[in-house]
mmCIF file of C-alpha atoms in Angstrom:
data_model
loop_
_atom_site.group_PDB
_atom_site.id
_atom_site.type_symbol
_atom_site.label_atom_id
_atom_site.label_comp_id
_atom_site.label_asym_id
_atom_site.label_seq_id
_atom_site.Cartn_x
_atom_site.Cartn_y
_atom_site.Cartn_z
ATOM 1 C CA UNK A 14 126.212 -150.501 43.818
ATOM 2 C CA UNK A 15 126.905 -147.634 41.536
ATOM 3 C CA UNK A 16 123.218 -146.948 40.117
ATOM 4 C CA UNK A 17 122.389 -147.097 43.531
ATOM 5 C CA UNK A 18 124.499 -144.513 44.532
ATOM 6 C CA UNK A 19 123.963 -142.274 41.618
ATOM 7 C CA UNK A 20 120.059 -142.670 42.291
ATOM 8 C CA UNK A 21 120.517 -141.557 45.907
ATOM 9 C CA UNK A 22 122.816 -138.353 45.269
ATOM 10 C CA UNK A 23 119.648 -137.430 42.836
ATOM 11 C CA UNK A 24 117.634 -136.738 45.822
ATOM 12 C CA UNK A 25 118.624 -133.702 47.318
ATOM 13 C CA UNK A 26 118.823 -132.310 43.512
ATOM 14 C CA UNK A 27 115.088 -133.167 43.149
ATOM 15 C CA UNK A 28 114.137 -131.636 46.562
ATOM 16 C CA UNK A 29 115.800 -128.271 45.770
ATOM 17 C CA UNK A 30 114.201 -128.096 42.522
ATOM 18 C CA UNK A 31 110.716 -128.730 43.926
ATOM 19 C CA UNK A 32 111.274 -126.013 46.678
ATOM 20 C CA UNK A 33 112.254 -123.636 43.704
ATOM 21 C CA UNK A 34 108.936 -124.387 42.051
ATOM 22 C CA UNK A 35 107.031 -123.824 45.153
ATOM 23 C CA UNK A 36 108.689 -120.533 45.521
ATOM 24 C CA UNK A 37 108.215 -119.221 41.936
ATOM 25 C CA UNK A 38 104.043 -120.052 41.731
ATOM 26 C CA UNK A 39 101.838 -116.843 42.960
ATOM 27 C CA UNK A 40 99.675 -117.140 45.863
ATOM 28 C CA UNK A 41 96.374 -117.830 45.615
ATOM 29 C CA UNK A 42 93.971 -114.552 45.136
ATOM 30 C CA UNK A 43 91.634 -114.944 48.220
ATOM 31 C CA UNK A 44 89.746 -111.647 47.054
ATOM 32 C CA UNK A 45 86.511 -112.858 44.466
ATOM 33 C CA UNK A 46 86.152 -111.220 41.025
ATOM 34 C CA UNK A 47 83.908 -108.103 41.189
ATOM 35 C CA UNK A 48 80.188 -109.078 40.917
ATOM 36 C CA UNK A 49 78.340 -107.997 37.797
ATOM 37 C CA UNK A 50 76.208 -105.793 40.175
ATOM 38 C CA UNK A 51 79.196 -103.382 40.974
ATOM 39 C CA UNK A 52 79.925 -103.101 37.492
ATOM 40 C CA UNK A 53 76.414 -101.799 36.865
ATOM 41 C CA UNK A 54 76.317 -99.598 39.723
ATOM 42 C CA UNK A 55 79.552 -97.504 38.484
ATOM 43 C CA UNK A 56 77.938 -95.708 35.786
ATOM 44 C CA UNK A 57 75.602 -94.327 37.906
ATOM 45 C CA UNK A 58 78.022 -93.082 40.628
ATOM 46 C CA UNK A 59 80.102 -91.345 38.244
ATOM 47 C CA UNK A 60 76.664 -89.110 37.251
ATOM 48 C CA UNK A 61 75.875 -88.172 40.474
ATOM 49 C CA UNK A 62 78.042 -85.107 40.700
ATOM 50 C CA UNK A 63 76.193 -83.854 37.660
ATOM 51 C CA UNK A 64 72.694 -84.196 38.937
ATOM 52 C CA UNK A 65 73.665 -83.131 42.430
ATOM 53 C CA UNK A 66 74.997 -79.563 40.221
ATOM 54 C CA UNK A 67 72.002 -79.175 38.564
ATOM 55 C CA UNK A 68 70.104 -79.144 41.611
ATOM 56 C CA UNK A 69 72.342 -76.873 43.067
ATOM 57 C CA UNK A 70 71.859 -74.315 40.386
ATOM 58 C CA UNK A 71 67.614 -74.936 40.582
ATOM 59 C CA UNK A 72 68.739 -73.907 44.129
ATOM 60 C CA UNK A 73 70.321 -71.234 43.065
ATOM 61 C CA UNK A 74 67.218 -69.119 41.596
ATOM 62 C CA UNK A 75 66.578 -66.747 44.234
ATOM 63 C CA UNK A 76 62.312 -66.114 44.428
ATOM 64 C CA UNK A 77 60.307 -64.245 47.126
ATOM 65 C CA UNK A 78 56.735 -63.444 47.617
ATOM 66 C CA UNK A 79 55.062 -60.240 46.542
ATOM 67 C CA UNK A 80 55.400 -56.877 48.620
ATOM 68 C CA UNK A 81 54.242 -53.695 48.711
ATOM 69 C CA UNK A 82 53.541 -51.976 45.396
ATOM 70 C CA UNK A 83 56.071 -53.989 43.443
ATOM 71 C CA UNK A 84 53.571 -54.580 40.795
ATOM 72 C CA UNK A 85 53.819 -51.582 39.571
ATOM 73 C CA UNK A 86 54.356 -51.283 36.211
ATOM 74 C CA UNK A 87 54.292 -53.520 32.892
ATOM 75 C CA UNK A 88 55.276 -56.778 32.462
ATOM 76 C CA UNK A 89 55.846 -58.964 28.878
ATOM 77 C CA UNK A 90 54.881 -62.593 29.322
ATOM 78 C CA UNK A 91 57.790 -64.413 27.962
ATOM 79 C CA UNK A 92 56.620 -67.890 28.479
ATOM 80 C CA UNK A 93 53.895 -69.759 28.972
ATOM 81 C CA UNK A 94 53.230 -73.576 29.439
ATOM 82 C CA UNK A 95 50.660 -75.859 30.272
ATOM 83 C CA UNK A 96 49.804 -78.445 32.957
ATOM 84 C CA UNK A 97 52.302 -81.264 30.436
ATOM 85 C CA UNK A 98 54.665 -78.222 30.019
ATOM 86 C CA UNK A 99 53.672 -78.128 26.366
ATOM 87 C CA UNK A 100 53.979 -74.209 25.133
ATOM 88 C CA UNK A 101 50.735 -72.557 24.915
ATOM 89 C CA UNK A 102 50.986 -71.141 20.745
ATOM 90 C CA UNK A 103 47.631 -68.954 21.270
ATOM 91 C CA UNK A 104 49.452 -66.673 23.478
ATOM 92 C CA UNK A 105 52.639 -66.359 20.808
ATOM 93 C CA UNK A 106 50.786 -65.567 17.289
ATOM 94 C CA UNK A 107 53.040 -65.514 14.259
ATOM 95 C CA UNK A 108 52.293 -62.975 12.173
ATOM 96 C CA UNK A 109 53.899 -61.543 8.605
ATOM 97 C CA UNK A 110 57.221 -59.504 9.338
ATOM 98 C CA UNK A 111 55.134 -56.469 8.140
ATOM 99 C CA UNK A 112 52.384 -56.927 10.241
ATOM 100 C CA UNK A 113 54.801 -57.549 13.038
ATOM 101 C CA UNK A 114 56.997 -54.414 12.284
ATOM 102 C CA UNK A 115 53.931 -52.068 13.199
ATOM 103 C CA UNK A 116 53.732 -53.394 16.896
ATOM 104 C CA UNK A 117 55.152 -51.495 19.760
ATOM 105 C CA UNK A 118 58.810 -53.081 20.133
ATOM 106 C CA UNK A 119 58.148 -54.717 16.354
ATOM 107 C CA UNK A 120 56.942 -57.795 17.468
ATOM 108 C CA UNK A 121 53.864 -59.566 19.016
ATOM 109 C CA UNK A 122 53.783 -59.912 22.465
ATOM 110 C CA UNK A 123 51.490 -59.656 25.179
ATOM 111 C CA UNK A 124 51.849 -57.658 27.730
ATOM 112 C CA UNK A 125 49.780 -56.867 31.352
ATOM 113 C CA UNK A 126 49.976 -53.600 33.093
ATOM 114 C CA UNK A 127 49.009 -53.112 36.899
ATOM 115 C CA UNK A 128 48.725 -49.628 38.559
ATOM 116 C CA UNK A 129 48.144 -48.872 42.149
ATOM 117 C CA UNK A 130 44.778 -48.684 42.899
ATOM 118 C CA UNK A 131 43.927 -52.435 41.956
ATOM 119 C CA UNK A 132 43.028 -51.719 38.398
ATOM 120 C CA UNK A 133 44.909 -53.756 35.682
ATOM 121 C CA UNK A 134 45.139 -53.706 31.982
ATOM 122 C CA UNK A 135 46.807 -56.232 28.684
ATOM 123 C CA UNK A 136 47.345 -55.925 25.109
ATOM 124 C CA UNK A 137 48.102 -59.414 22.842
ATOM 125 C CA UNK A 138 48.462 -57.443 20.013
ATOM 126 C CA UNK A 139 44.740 -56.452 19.147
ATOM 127 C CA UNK A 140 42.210 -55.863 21.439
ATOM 128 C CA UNK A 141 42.834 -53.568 24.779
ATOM 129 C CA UNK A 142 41.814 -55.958 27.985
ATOM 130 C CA UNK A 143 40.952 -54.138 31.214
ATOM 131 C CA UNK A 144 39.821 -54.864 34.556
ATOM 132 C CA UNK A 145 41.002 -56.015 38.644
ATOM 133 C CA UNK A 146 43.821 -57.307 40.505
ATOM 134 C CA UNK A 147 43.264 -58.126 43.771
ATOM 135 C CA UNK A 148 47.200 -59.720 46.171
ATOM 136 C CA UNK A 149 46.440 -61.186 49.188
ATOM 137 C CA UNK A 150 48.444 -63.553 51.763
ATOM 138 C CA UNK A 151 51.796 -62.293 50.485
ATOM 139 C CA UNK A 152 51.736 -65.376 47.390
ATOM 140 C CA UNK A 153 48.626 -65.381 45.912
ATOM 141 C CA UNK A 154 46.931 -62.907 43.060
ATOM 142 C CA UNK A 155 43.543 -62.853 41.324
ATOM 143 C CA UNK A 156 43.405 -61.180 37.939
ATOM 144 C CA UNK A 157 39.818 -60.363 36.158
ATOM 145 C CA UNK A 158 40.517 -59.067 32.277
ATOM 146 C CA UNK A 159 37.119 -59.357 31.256
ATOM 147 C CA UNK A 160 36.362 -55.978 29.814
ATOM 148 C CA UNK A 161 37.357 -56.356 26.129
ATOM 149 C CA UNK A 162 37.446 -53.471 23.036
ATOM 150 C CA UNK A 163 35.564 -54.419 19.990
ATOM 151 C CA UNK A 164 38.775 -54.136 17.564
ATOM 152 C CA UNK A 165 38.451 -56.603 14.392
ATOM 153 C CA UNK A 166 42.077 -58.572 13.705
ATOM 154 C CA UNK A 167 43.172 -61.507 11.935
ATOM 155 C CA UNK A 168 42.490 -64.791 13.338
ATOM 156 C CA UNK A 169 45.758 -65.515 15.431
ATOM 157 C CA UNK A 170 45.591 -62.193 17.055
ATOM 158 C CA UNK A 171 42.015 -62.850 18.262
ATOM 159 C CA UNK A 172 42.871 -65.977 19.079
ATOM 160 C CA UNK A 173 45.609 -64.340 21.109
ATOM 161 C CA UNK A 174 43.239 -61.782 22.969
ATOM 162 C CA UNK A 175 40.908 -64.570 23.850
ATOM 163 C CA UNK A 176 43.586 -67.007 25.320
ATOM 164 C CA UNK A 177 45.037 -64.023 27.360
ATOM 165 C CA UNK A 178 41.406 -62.807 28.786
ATOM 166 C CA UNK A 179 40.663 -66.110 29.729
ATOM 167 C CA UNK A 180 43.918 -67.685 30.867
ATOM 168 C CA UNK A 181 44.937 -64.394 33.373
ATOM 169 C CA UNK A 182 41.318 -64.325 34.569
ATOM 170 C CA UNK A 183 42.267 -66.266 37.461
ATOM 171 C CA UNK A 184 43.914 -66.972 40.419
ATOM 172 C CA UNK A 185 47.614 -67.952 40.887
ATOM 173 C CA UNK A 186 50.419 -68.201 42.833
ATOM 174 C CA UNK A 187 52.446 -65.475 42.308
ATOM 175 C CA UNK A 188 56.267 -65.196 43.171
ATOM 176 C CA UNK A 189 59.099 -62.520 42.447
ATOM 177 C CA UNK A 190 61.972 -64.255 40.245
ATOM 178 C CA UNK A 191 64.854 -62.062 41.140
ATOM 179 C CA UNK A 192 67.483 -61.087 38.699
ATOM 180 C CA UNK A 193 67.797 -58.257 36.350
ATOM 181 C CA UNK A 194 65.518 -57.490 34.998
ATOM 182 C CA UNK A 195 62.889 -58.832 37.786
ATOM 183 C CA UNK A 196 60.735 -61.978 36.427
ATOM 184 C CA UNK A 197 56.576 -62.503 37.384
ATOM 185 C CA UNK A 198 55.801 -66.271 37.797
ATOM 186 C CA UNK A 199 52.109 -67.222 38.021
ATOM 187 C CA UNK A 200 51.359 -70.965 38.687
ATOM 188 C CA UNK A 201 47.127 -71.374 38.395
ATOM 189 C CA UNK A 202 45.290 -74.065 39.850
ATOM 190 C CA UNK A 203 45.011 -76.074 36.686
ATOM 191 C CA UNK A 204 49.053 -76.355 36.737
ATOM 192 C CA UNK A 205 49.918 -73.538 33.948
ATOM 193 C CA UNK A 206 52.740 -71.294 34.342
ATOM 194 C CA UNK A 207 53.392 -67.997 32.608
ATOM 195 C CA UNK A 208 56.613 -65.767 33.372
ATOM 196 C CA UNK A 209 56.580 -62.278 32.772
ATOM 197 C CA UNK A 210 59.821 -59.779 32.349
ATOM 198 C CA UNK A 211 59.339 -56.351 33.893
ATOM 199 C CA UNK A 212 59.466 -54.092 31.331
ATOM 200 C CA UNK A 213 60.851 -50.080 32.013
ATOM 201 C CA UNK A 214 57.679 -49.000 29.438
ATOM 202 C CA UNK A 215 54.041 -48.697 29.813
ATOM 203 C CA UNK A 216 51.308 -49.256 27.622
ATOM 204 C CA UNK A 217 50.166 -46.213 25.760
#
C-alpha cells in the first residue's frame, strides 16, 4: 500500500534526526556549583599577602639590648602611650607660640640626660629633675628623678614636670631601636611605652 510505504521510508529519516539531536545537547556538568562557603573564604585569601607584609616589615625593625656606655648622652622623648595605647597629653604641653619660641630647639619637649657615673637628669620645659640610673641584665633600667627645682610655671608645664618625675621613676625594659638617629624604648610594668630620639646636644 502506498501510505504504507511512504510511512516506512520515514523511519530511517526520523532515526538520523534523533541521533543529530543527541549529538548537538552538552553533556551533563558532573562538577557542583561552588558552595557559598568558598565564595566567602576568597576575600580573605586575597588579603593575606598584605598582612603577611606588614608583619614582615614589624620584622624588619632591628632592636638590641643595652651595652656598654651607650647611654651616654641626651635623649628627646618623642612618644609616649599608655597601657590602651592612648597618648599620654601631660608629657606634650601646648603652650602659646611665644612661650614656645623661648625653649631650647623652640618648642616643648622633654628631654632625659644620662652621664657615666649612674647619675641622670630631665627637663619638661620648667623644672630641672635630677637623680639615678641604675642597667642591669643587659634589658632592664631603673630611673629615680625625684630631686625637683622649685621653679614656678604655668599649669601645663607643671603638669608636665610632674608626669615626667613620676612616670620615668621606674623600672622598664629598655631596648636599642636601631636606625639613624638611634631610638630609646622603655616598656614599664604597668604597660606604658615612651620612645626617645638620641639627640647630638646636651642639656645646659
Amino acid at each position: 500500500m502506498p501510505v504504507r510505504r511512504f510511512a516506512t521510508s520515514l523511519l530511517p529519516l526520523c532515526a538520523l534526526v534523533a541521533l543529530t539531536a543527541c549529538a548537538a545537547a552538552p553533556p551533563p556538568s558532573s562538577a557542583p556549583p561552588p558552595a557559598s562557603g568558598a565564595i566567602a573564604e576568597a576575600p580573605g585569601a586575597a588579603a593575606s599577602p598584605a598582612a603577611s607584609s606588614g608583619e614582615t616589615a614589624q620584622a624588619q625593625v632591628k632592636t638590641r639590648r643595652l651595652s656598654g656606655n651607650e647611654l651616654e648622652g641626651s635623649w628627646a622623648l618623642r612618644s609616649a602611650t599608655d597601657a590602651a595605647g592612648a597618648r599620654i597629653e601631660a608629657l606634650f604641653p601646648q603652650m602659646p607660640a611665644e612661650a614656645a619660641a623661648a625653649q631650647p630647639g623652640g618648642k616643648f619637649e622633654a628631654v632625659i640626660e644620662f652621664d657615666t657615673t649612674g647619675r641622670v637628669s630631665a627637663y619638661a620645659g620648667c623644672n630641672r629633675m635630677a637623680g639615678s640610673y641604675r642597667a642591669s641584665r643587659g634589658d632592664r633600667l631603673t630611673l629615680d628623678l625625684s630631686m625637683m627645682t622649685k621653679r614656678g610655671c604655668p599649669d601645663p608645664l607643671n603638669l608636665a614636670d610632674a608626669a615626667l618625675s613620676e612616670r620615668l621613676s621606674a623600672s622598664f625594659r629598655a631596648v636599642i631601636v636601631e636606625g639613624a638617629p638611634l631610638q630609646l624604648r622603655l616598656t614599664a610594668e604597668d604597660g606604658s611605652e615612651y620612645m626617645f630620639e638620641w639627640m647630638p646636644t646636651q642639656l645646659q
